[in-house]
Amino acid sequence: MHLYQNQQLKIYNSISGDKETFVPLHEGSVGMYVCGPTVYSNVHLGNCRTFISFDLVYRYLKHLGFKVRYVRNITDVGHMEDDADEGEDKIAKKARIEKLEPMEIVQRYSVDFHQILELFNNLPPSIEPTATGHIIEQIETIKQILDNGFAYESNGSVYFDVVKFNENHHYGKLSGRNLEDMLSNSRELSGQDEKRNPADFALWKKAEPEHIMRWPSPWGDGFPGWHLECTAMSTKYLGNHFDIHGGGMDLKFPHHECEIAQNEACTGQSPVNYWMHANMLTLNGKKMAKSTGNNILPREIFSGNNDKLSKPFSPAVTRFFMLQAHYRSVLDFSNDAITAAEKGYQRLMEAIESLAVIQPAASSSLDIEAWKQQCYDAMNDDFNSPILIAHLFEGVKFVNLLKDNKETISAADLDTLSKAMQAFAFDVLGLKNETAQEAGDEKLDGVVNMLIAMRNEARANKDFALSDQIRDRLAALGIALKDGKEGTTFSIS
């Protein structure tokens, strides 16, 4: 029996404004799409918060026993500055400034993105499609929308006809906007003469002669619109109708609103059952922005190389700090807040380590099953990680009382407490016990250095068979020895 069969999960659905009982389209399976990064710069800490939030969702669904297909894209073309239809592509602009090929920019910042999320202990998605790898699918989607009468060609570009769509559909239902208000408030934009209405958005943009990133299409050389990419990639891998679509709160309009319109115009059905949006991260009470200098990058937190924090903080502590707020709440990042989070993280890790030395008694004076269900209740209430963490600290109190012999616990309950603390801290919250890891690394270093000393002694005694045996055995374990002028060093692969 899977856990999901006796745990009732509720998700706050942005489109209804209510918490709804989660019922997947196919029992036991979940399809989830999350909008990934536009890879033109180092990944922003606020974006990391979004991806950590959805990693929590992914981990908990898997923990409950669901088979999850998690699709998160890479946007490597078509995302204009200010999320507009006009202007310069963010990646093309960075390539021009740095005098590099656009795909060099994409590769550099895709690698950075993956490295940072790995440090944060995020699980990789099931599929990570790129916009440039799905140009054919995007062209086919545009053709279908044109055939259905919800788009028009104009001077080599193709635009979505919002007014036509709104005759029988509701453009604005996710963001709570009214089309008439949007049309009356729209300012005149450059290139506006190509559009029938200011609210219309690009499905395909004609490439100007200087535009490097371009593909042939039925409407001439060009490139896809940013909103279209996610429609094409989500439906290709999850079908025209799937369970969960997530992203940052800033994507609700226009990006996700346009996705819904494109899907409905193409297939005639609404694409997603549950829309989820993660909230912003502020820094010292103000919006993060490179332009104002109120900004900090993940690597600057880990290294301590910044003017915002008193010392370096590890990826696990930073992750723990972020999960102390509910994903739909604004979270303020500050030196005091992350310092407090570090103390809490260390208390939790110490308690989990202490569980190994607690001696069971004949009976329990603590109700461990009720406590464990409270942990599930927190996560079942729209992935409420701060409430889960509060319950984990109740578990820490239990551990301290047991260590001081002020409470008793049976062997079965001790096993339940230990497994639940580890499952929620490591499998669900995705924390790593860095103190245990560092201690383990030190022990490994000591053992390898002892073997290096034994090998050096064997070589001095001309016992080359033993010397080679030590080197080869270590190599088989992924530990490579390197002999140099300064002595022998080792690296672990």
Coordinates of C-alpha atoms in Angstrom, one line a residue, residues 39-371:
V39 CA 20.1 31.0 -19.0
Y40 CA 21.7 34.4 -19.7
S41 CA 23.3 35.1 -16.2
N42 CA 24.2 33.4 -12.9
V43 CA 21.1 31.9 -11.3
H44 CA 19.4 34.5 -9.0
L45 CA 18.8 33.5 -5.4
G46 CA 15.1 34.3 -5.7
N47 CA 14.9 31.8 -8.6
C48 CA 16.7 29.2 -6.4
R49 CA 14.0 29.7 -3.8
T50 CA 11.4 28.8 -6.5
F51 CA 13.3 25.7 -7.6
I52 CA 13.9 24.6 -4.0
S53 CA 10.1 25.0 -3.3
F54 CA 9.2 22.7 -6.2
D55 CA 12.0 20.3 -5.3
L56 CA 10.1 20.0 -1.9
V57 CA 6.8 19.3 -3.8
Y58 CA 8.6 16.7 -6.0
R59 CA 10.3 15.1 -3.0
Y60 CA 7.0 14.9 -1.0
L61 CA 5.0 13.4 -3.9
K62 CA 7.7 10.8 -4.4
H63 CA 7.8 10.1 -0.6
L64 CA 4.0 9.5 -0.7
G65 CA 4.7 6.8 -3.4
F66 CA 3.5 8.7 -6.5
K67 CA 5.4 8.0 -9.8
V68 CA 6.2 11.6 -10.8
R69 CA 7.3 12.9 -14.2
Y70 CA 8.8 16.2 -13.4
V71 CA 9.5 18.4 -16.5
R72 CA 11.5 21.6 -16.1
N73 CA 12.6 23.5 -19.2
I74 CA 15.7 25.6 -20.1
T75 CA 14.8 28.8 -22.0
D76 CA 17.6 29.4 -24.4
V77 CA 15.9 31.7 -26.9
G78 CA 12.9 34.0 -27.3
H79 CA 12.9 35.7 -23.9
M80 CA 13.0 39.4 -24.6
E81 CA 14.1 42.1 -22.1
D82 CA 11.3 43.2 -19.7
D83 CA 9.3 40.1 -20.8
A84 CA 8.1 42.1 -23.9
D85 CA 7.5 41.2 -27.5
E86 CA 9.9 43.9 -28.7
G87 CA 13.5 44.7 -27.9
E88 CA 16.5 42.4 -27.7
D89 CA 16.6 38.7 -26.7
K90 CA 18.3 38.4 -23.3
I91 CA 20.7 35.7 -24.4
A92 CA 21.5 37.4 -27.7
K93 CA 22.2 40.7 -25.8
K94 CA 24.6 39.0 -23.4
A95 CA 26.4 37.2 -26.3
R96 CA 26.8 40.6 -28.1
I97 CA 28.2 42.3 -24.9
E98 CA 30.6 39.4 -24.2
K99 CA 31.5 38.8 -27.9
L100 CA 30.5 35.2 -27.7
E101 CA 28.2 32.8 -29.6
P102 CA 24.7 32.7 -28.0
M103 CA 25.1 29.0 -27.3
E104 CA 28.3 29.7 -25.4
I105 CA 26.3 31.9 -23.1
V106 CA 23.6 29.2 -22.8
Q107 CA 26.2 26.5 -22.0
R108 CA 28.0 28.6 -19.4
Y109 CA 24.9 29.6 -17.5
S110 CA 23.2 26.2 -17.8
V111 CA 26.3 24.6 -16.2
D112 CA 26.2 27.2 -13.4
F113 CA 22.5 26.6 -12.9
H114 CA 23.0 22.8 -12.5
Q115 CA 26.0 23.2 -10.2
I116 CA 24.1 25.6 -7.9
L117 CA 21.0 23.4 -7.7
E118 CA 23.2 20.3 -7.0
L119 CA 24.9 22.2 -4.1
F120 CA 21.4 22.9 -2.8
N121 CA 20.7 19.2 -3.0
N122 CA 17.9 19.6 -5.5
L123 CA 16.9 16.4 -7.3
P124 CA 17.2 16.7 -11.1
P125 CA 13.9 16.8 -13.1
S126 CA 12.8 13.7 -15.0
I127 CA 13.1 15.6 -18.3
E128 CA 14.8 19.0 -19.0
P129 CA 13.9 20.1 -22.5
T130 CA 15.3 23.2 -24.2
A131 CA 13.4 25.7 -26.2
T132 CA 15.9 25.5 -29.2
G133 CA 15.4 21.7 -29.1
H134 CA 11.7 22.0 -29.7
I135 CA 11.4 24.5 -32.6
I136 CA 9.4 22.0 -34.8
E137 CA 6.9 21.4 -32.0
Q138 CA 6.4 25.1 -31.5
I139 CA 5.8 25.7 -35.2
E140 CA 3.2 22.9 -35.3
T141 CA 1.5 24.5 -32.3
I142 CA 1.4 27.9 -34.0
K143 CA -0.1 26.3 -37.2
Q144 CA -2.9 24.7 -35.1
I145 CA -3.7 28.0 -33.3
L146 CA -3.8 29.8 -36.7
D147 CA -6.0 27.0 -38.2
N148 CA -8.4 27.4 -35.2
G149 CA -8.6 31.2 -35.9
F150 CA -7.0 32.5 -32.8
A151 CA -3.8 34.0 -34.3
Y152 CA -2.8 36.0 -37.4
E153 CA 0.4 36.7 -39.4
S154 CA 1.7 40.2 -39.6
N155 CA 4.9 41.1 -41.5
G156 CA 6.6 37.7 -41.0
S157 CA 5.6 37.5 -37.3
V158 CA 2.6 35.6 -35.8
Y159 CA 0.5 37.1 -33.0
F160 CA -2.1 35.6 -30.7
D161 CA -5.5 37.4 -31.1
V162 CA -6.5 38.0 -27.5
V163 CA -9.8 39.7 -28.3
K164 CA -10.9 36.9 -30.6
F165 CA -9.9 34.3 -28.0
N166 CA -11.8 36.2 -25.3
E167 CA -15.1 36.0 -27.1
N168 CA -15.6 32.4 -25.9
H169 CA -12.8 32.0 -23.4
H170 CA -11.6 34.0 -20.4
Y171 CA -8.2 35.6 -20.9
G172 CA -7.2 36.8 -17.4
K173 CA -8.7 34.0 -15.3
L174 CA -5.4 33.0 -13.7
S175 CA -4.2 36.5 -12.8
G176 CA -7.7 37.9 -12.1
R177 CA -7.4 40.6 -14.8
N178 CA -10.1 42.0 -17.1
L179 CA -9.3 42.3 -20.8
E180 CA -11.1 45.6 -21.2
D181 CA -9.0 47.1 -18.5
M182 CA -5.8 45.7 -20.0
L183 CA -6.7 47.1 -23.4
S184 CA -7.5 50.6 -22.0
N185 CA -4.3 50.7 -19.9
S186 CA -1.9 49.4 -22.6
R187 CA 0.7 51.9 -23.6
E188 CA 1.7 52.2 -27.2
L189 CA 4.8 50.1 -27.9
S190 CA 7.3 50.2 -30.8
G191 CA 6.2 47.7 -33.4
Q192 CA 2.6 48.1 -32.2
D193 CA 1.4 48.6 -35.8
E194 CA 2.0 44.9 -36.4
K195 CA -0.6 44.0 -33.7
R196 CA -4.4 44.3 -34.0
N197 CA -4.5 45.0 -30.2
P198 CA -1.9 46.1 -27.7
A199 CA -2.6 43.0 -25.5
D200 CA -1.9 40.5 -28.4
F201 CA 1.4 38.6 -27.9
A202 CA 3.9 37.0 -30.2
L203 CA 3.9 33.4 -31.0
W204 CA 6.6 33.8 -33.6
K205 CA 8.8 36.8 -34.2
K206 CA 10.4 37.7 -37.6
A207 CA 14.2 37.8 -37.2
E208 CA 15.8 41.1 -38.2
P209 CA 18.9 40.8 -40.4
E210 CA 21.3 41.2 -37.4
H211 CA 19.5 38.6 -35.3
I212 CA 21.8 35.6 -34.9
M213 CA 19.3 33.1 -33.3
R214 CA 16.9 32.3 -36.2
W215 CA 15.1 29.3 -37.7
P216 CA 13.1 28.8 -40.9
S217 CA 9.3 28.7 -40.6
P218 CA 6.3 28.9 -42.9
W219 CA 6.2 32.7 -42.1
G220 CA 9.9 33.3 -42.8
D221 CA 13.1 33.2 -40.7
G222 CA 12.4 33.9 -37.0
F223 CA 12.3 32.6 -33.5
P224 CA 9.5 31.5 -31.1
G225 CA 7.8 33.6 -28.5
W226 CA 8.7 32.9 -24.9
H227 CA 5.2 31.9 -23.8
L228 CA 4.9 29.4 -26.6
E229 CA 8.0 27.4 -25.6
C230 CA 6.4 26.2 -22.3
T231 CA 3.1 25.3 -24.0
A232 CA 4.9 23.1 -26.6
M233 CA 7.3 21.4 -24.1
S234 CA 4.8 20.8 -21.3
T235 CA 2.2 19.2 -23.6
K236 CA 4.8 17.1 -25.5
Y237 CA 6.0 15.4 -22.4
L238 CA 2.9 15.5 -20.2
G239 CA 0.0 15.6 -22.6
N240 CA -2.6 18.2 -23.4
H241 CA -4.0 18.0 -19.8
F242 CA -1.8 17.4 -16.8
D243 CA -1.7 17.7 -13.0
I244 CA 0.5 20.5 -11.8
H245 CA 2.1 23.6 -13.4
G246 CA 4.5 25.6 -11.2
G247 CA 6.7 28.7 -11.3
G248 CA 7.5 32.0 -9.6
M249 CA 4.7 34.4 -8.7
D250 CA 6.1 36.8 -11.2
L251 CA 5.2 34.4 -14.0
K252 CA 1.5 34.4 -13.3
F253 CA 1.0 37.3 -15.8
P254 CA 1.7 37.4 -18.6
H255 CA 3.6 34.1 -19.0
H256 CA 1.2 31.6 -17.4
E257 CA -1.9 33.5 -18.5
C258 CA -0.6 33.3 -22.1
E259 CA 0.2 29.6 -21.7
I260 CA -3.4 28.8 -20.7
A261 CA -4.7 30.8 -23.7
Q262 CA -2.4 29.1 -26.1
N263 CA -3.3 25.6 -24.9
E264 CA -7.1 26.3 -25.0
A265 CA -6.7 27.9 -28.5
C266 CA -4.7 24.9 -29.7
T267 CA -6.5 21.9 -28.1
G268 CA -9.8 23.3 -26.9
Q269 CA -9.1 22.3 -23.3
S270 CA -7.6 23.9 -20.2
P271 CA -4.1 22.3 -19.8
V272 CA -3.6 22.1 -16.0
N273 CA -5.6 21.1 -12.9
Y274 CA -3.4 22.7 -10.2
W275 CA -1.5 26.0 -10.8
M276 CA 1.1 26.6 -8.1
H277 CA 3.2 29.8 -7.6
A278 CA 6.1 30.4 -5.2
N279 CA 6.5 33.8 -3.7
M280 CA 9.4 36.3 -3.7
L281 CA 12.6 36.5 -1.8
T282 CA 13.6 40.0 -0.5
L283 CA 17.0 41.0 0.9
N284 CA 17.1 43.1 4.1
G285 CA 13.4 44.1 3.6
K286 CA 13.8 45.3 0.0
K287 CA 13.4 43.8 -3.5
M288 CA 16.5 42.1 -4.8
A289 CA 17.9 43.9 -7.8
K290 CA 21.4 44.1 -9.5
S291 CA 20.8 47.7 -10.5
T292 CA 20.5 48.9 -6.8
G293 CA 23.2 46.6 -5.5
N294 CA 20.6 44.9 -3.2
N295 CA 21.6 41.5 -4.5
I296 CA 23.5 38.4 -3.4
L297 CA 24.3 35.3 -5.5
P298 CA 24.3 31.8 -4.0
R299 CA 28.1 31.3 -4.4
E300 CA 28.7 34.6 -2.5
I301 CA 26.7 33.1 0.4
F302 CA 28.7 29.9 0.4
S303 CA 32.1 31.6 0.1
G304 CA 31.3 34.6 2.4
N305 CA 32.6 36.9 -0.3
N306 CA 29.9 39.6 0.1
D307 CA 29.2 42.7 2.1
K308 CA 25.7 41.5 3.3
L309 CA 26.6 38.6 5.7
S310 CA 28.9 38.3 8.7
K311 CA 30.4 34.9 7.5
P312 CA 29.9 32.1 4.9
F313 CA 26.8 29.9 5.2
S314 CA 26.6 26.4 3.7
P315 CA 24.1 25.3 1.0
A316 CA 22.2 23.1 3.5
V317 CA 21.8 25.9 6.0
T318 CA 20.6 28.3 3.1
R319 CA 18.2 25.6 2.0
F320 CA 16.9 25.1 5.6
F321 CA 16.5 28.9 5.9
M322 CA 14.3 29.0 2.8
L323 CA 12.1 26.1 3.9
Q324 CA 11.4 27.8 7.2
A325 CA 8.9 30.0 5.3
H326 CA 5.9 28.6 3.4
Y327 CA 6.5 28.7 -0.4
R328 CA 3.6 31.1 -0.9
S329 CA 4.9 33.6 1.7
V330 CA 7.4 36.5 1.0
L331 CA 10.7 35.5 2.6
D332 CA 13.2 38.1 3.8
F333 CA 16.8 37.1 3.6
S334 CA 19.1 38.8 6.2
N335 CA 22.2 38.1 8.2
D336 CA 20.2 37.7 11.5
A337 CA 17.7 35.4 9.9
I338 CA 20.2 33.0 8.3
T339 CA 22.3 33.0 11.5
A340 CA 19.3 31.9 13.5
A341 CA 18.5 29.2 10.8
E342 CA 22.1 27.9 11.1
K343 CA 21.6 27.3 14.9
G344 CA 18.3 25.6 14.2
Y345 CA 19.8 23.4 11.5
Q346 CA 22.7 22.3 13.8
R347 CA 20.2 21.5 16.6
L348 CA 18.2 19.3 14.2
M349 CA 21.3 17.5 12.9
E350 CA 22.7 16.9 16.4
A351 CA 19.3 15.4 17.5
I352 CA 19.2 13.1 14.5
E353 CA 22.8 11.9 15.2
S354 CA 21.9 11.3 18.9
L355 CA 19.0 8.9 18.0
A356 CA 21.7 6.3 17.4
V357 CA 22.8 6.2 21.0
I358 CA 19.4 6.2 22.7
Q359 CA 18.6 3.0 24.6
P360 CA 15.0 1.7 24.2
A361 CA 12.9 0.8 27.3
A362 CA 10.1 -1.8 27.7
S363 CA 7.4 0.9 27.0
S364 CA 7.0 4.4 25.7
S365 CA 5.9 7.5 27.6
L366 CA 5.7 9.5 24.3
D367 CA 3.0 9.2 21.6
I368 CA 5.3 8.9 18.5
E369 CA 2.6 7.8 16.0
A370 CA 0.5 10.9 16.8
W371 CA 3.6 13.1 16.3

